[in-house]
N, CA, C and O atoms as a DFTB+ gen file, in Angstrom:
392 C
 N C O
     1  1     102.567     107.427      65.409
     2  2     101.790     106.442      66.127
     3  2     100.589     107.156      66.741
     4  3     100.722     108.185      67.404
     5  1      98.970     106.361      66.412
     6  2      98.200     107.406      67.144
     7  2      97.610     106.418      67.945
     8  3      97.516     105.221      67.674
     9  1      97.090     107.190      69.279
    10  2      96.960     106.784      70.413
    11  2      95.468     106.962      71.024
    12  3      95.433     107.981      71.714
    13  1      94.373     106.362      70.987
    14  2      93.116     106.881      71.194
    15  2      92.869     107.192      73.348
    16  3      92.580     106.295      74.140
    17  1      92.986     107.920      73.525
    18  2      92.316     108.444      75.287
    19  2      91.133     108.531      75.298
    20  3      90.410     108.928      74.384
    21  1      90.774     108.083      76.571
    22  2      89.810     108.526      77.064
    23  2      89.871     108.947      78.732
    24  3      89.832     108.101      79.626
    25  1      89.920     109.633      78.840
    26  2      89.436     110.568      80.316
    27  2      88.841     110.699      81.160
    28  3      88.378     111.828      81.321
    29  1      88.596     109.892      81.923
    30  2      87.685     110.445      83.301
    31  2      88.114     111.099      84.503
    32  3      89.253     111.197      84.960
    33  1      86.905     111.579      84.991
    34  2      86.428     112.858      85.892
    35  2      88.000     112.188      87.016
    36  3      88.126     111.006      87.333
    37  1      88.783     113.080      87.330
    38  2      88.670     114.756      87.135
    39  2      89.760     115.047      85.684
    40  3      89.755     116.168      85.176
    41  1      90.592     114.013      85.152
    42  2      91.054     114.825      84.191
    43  2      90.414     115.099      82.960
    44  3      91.103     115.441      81.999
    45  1      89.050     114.984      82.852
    46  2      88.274     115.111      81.496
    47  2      88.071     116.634      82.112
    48  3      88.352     117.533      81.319
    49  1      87.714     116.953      83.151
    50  2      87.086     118.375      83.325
    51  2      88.389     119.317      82.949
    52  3      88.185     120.333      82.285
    53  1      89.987     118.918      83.454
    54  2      91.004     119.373      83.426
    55  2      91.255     119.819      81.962
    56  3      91.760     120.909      81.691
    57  1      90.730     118.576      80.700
    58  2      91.374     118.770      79.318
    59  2      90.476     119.766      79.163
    60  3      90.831     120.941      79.075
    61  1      89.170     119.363      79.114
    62  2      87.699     119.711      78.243
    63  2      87.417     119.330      77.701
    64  3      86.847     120.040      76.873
    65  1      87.408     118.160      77.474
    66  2      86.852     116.677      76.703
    67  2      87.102     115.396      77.372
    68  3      87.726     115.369      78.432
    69  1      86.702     114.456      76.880
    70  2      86.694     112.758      77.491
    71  2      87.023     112.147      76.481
    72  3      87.188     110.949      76.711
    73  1      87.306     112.640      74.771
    74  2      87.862     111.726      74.312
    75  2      88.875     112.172      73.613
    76  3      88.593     113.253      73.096
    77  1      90.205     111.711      73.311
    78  2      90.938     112.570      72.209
    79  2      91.786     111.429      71.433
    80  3      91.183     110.363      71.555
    81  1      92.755     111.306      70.817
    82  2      93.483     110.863      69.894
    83  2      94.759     111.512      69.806
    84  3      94.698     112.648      69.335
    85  1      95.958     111.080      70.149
    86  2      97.364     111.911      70.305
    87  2      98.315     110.859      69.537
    88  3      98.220     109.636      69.635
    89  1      99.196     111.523      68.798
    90  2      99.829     111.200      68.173
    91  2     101.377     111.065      68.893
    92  3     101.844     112.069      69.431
    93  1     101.888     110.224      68.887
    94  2     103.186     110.191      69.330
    95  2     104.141     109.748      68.242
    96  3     103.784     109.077      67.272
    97  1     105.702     110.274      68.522
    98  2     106.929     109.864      67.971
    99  2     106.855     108.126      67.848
   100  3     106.222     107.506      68.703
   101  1     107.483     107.470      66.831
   102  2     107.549     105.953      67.000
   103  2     108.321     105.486      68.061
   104  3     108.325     104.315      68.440
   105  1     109.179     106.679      68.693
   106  2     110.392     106.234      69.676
   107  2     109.719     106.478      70.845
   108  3     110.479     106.502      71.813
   109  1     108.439     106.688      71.127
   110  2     107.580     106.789      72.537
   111  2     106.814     105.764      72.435
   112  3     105.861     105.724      71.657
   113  1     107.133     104.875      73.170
   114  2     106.259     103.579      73.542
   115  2     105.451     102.961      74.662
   116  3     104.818     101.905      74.671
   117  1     105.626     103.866      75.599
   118  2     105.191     103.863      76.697
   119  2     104.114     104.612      77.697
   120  3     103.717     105.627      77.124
   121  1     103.690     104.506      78.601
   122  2     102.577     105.217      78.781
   123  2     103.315     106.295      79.824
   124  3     102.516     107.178      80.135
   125  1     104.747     106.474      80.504
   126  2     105.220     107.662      80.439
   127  2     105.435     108.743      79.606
   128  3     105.716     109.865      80.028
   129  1     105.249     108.292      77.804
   130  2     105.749     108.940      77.136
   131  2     104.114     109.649      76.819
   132  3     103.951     110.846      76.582
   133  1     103.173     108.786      76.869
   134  2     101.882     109.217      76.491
   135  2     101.208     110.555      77.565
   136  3     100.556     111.561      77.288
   137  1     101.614     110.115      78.596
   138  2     101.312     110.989      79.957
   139  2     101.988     112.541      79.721
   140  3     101.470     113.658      79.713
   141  1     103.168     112.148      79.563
   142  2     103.950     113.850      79.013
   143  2     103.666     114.197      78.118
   144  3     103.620     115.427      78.145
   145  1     103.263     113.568      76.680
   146  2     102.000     114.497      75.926
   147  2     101.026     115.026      76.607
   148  3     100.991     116.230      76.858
   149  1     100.199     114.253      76.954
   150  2      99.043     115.110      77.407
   151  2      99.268     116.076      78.888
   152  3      98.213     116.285      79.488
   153  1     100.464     116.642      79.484
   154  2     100.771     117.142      80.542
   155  2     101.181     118.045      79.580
   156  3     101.077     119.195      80.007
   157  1     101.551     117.991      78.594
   158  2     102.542     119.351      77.683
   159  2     101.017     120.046      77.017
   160  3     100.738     121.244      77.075
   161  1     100.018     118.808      76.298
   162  2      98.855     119.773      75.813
   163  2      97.802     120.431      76.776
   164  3      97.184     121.493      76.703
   165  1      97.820     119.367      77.756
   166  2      96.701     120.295      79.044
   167  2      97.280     120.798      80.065
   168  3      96.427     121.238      80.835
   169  1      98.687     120.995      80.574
   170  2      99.111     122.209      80.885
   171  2      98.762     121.937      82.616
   172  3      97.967     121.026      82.847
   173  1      99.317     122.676      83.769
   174  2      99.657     122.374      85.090
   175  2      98.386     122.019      85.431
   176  3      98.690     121.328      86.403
   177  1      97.078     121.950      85.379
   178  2      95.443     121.595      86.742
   179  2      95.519     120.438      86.191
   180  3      95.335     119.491      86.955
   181  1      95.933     119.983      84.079
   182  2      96.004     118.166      83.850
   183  2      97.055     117.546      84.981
   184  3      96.736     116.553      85.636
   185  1      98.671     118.389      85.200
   186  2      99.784     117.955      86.068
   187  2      99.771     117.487      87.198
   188  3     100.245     116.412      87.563
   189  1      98.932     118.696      88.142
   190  2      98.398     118.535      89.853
   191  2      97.233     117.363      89.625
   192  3      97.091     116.573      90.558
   193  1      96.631     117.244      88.783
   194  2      95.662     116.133      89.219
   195  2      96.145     114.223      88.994
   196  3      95.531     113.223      89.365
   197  1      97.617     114.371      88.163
   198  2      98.019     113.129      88.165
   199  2      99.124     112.978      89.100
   200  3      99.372     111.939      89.711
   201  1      99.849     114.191      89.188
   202  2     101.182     113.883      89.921
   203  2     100.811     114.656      91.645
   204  3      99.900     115.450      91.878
   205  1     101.632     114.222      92.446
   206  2     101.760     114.187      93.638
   207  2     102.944     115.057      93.643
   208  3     103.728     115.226      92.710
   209  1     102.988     115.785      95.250
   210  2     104.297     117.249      95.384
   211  2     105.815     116.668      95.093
   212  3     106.838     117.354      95.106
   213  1     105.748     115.503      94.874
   214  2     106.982     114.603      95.026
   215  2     107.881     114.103      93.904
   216  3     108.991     113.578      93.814
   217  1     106.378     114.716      92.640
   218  2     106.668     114.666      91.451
   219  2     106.447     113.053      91.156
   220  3     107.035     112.744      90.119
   221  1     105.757     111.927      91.783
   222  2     104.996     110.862      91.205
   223  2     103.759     110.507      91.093
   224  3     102.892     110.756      91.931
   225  1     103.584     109.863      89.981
   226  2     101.978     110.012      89.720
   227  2     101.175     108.899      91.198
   228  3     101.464     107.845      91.765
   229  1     100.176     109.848      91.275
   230  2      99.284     109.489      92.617
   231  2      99.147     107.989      92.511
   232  3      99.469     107.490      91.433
   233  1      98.751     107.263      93.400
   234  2      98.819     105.772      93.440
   235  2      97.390     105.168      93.001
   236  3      97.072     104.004      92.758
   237  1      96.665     106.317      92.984
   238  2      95.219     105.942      92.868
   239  2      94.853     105.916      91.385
   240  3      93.726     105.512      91.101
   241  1      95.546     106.239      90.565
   242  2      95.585     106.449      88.755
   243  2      95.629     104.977      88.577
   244  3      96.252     104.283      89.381
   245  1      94.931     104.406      87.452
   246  2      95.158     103.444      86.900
   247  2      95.224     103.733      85.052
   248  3      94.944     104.871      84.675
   249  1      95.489     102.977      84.300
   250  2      95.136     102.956      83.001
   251  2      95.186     101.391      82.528
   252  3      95.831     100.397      82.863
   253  1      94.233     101.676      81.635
   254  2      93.660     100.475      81.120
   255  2      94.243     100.488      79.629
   256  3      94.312     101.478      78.901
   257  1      94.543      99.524      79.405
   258  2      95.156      99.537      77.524
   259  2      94.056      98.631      76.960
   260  3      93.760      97.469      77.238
   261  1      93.637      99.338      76.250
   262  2      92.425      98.024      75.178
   263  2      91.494      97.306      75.697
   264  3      90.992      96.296      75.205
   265  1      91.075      98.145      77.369
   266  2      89.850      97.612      77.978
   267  2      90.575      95.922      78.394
   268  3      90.278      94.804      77.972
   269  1      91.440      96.301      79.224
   270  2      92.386      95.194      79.812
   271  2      92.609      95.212      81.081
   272  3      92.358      96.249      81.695
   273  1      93.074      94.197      81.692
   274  2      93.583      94.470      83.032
   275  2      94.063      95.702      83.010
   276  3      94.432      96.266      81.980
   277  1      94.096      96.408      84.633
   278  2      94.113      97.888      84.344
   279  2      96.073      98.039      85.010
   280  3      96.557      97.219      85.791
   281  1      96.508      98.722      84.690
   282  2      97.963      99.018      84.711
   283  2      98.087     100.299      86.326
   284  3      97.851     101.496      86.161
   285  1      98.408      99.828      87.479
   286  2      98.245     100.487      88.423
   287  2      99.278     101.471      88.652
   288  3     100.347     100.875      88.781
   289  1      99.433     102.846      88.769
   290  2     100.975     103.225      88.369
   291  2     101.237     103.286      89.470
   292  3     102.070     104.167      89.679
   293  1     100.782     102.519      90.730
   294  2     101.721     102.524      92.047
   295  2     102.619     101.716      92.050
   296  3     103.472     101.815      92.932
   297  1     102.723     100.530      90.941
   298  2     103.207      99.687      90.709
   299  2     104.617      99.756      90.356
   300  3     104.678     100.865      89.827
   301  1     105.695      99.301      90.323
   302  2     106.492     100.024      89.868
   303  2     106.928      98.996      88.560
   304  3     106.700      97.802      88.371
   305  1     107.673     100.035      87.739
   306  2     107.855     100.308      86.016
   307  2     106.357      99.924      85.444
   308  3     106.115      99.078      84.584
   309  1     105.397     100.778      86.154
   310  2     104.204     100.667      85.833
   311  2     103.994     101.934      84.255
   312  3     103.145     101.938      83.364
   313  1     104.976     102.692      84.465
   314  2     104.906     103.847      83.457
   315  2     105.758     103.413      82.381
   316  3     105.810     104.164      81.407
   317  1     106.588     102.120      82.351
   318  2     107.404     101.993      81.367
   319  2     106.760     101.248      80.326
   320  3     107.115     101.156      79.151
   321  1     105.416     100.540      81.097
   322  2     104.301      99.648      79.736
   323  2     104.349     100.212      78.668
   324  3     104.305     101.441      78.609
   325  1     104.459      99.370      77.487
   326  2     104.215      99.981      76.257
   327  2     103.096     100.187      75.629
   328  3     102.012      99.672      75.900
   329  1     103.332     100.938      74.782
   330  2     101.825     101.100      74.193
   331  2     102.326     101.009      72.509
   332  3     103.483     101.039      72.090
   333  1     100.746     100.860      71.527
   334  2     101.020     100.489      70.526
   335  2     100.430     101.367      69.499
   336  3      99.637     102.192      69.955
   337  1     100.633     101.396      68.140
   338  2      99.700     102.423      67.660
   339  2      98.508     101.847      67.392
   340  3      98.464     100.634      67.187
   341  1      97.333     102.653      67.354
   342  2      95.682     101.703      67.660
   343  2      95.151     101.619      68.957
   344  3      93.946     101.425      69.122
   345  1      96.244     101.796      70.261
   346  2      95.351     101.385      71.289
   347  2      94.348     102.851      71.622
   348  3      94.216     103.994      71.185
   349  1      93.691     101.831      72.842
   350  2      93.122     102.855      73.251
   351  2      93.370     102.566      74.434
   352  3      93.469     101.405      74.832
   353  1      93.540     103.868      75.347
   354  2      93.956     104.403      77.101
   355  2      93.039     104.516      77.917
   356  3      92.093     104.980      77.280
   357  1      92.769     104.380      78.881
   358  2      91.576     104.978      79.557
   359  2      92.043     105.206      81.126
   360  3      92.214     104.361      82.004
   361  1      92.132     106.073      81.153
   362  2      92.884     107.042      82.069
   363  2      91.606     106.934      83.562
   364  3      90.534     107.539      83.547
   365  1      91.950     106.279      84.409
   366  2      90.386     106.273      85.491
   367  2      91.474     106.380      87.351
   368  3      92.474     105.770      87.730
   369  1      90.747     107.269      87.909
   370  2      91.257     107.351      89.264
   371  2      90.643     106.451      90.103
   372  3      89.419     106.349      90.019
   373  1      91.323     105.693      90.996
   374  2      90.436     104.203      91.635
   375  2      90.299     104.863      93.009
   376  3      91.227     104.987      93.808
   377  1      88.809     105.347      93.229
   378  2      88.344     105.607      94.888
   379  2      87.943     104.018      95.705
   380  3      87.373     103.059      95.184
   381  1      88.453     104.137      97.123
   382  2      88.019     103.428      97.913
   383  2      86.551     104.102      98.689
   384  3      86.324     105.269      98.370
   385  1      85.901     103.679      99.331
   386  2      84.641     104.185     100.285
   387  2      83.183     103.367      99.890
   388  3      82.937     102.514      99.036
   389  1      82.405     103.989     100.846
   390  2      81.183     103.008     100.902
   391  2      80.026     103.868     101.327
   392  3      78.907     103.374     101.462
């Protein structure tokens, strides 16, 4: 199943790119399963910048599937959404301020 990402600041600076394409098992359907790919290919500064000391992803992460309502992972079984082969992710941190 391939999976199109896209990345923004700060985990694009973390990979070294903003766009990639990851392939997953057919038995990973979810955007927990998509997240631990890319934590296994970009390695602990991708880890610290999604997850919190507590070991859950920060509340401020969102992802978007197919340029859709965006999937808030403060939400809960916000990581169990599925995903499909074809989509595309877009990985964006939501700041408050003015």
């Amino acid at each position: 199943m391939r999976i199109r990402v896209l990345l923004y600041p700060p985990l694009n600076n973390a990979a070294g790119r903003s766009r990639l394409e990851v392939v997953l098992d057919r038995d990973d359907v979810s955007l927990q399963s998509l997240i631990d790919k890319l934590v296994e290919q970009f390695g602990d500064k991708f880890r610290k910048l999604l997850y919190d000391d507590q070991d859950r992803i920060v509340g401020g992460w969102c992802a978007f599937i197919n340029q859709k309502a965006p999937v808030h992972f403060n939400q809960t079984d916000a990581l169990a959404t599925p995903i499909c082969d074809g989509d595309e992710i877009s990985f964006l941190l939501a700041l408050a301020g003015g």
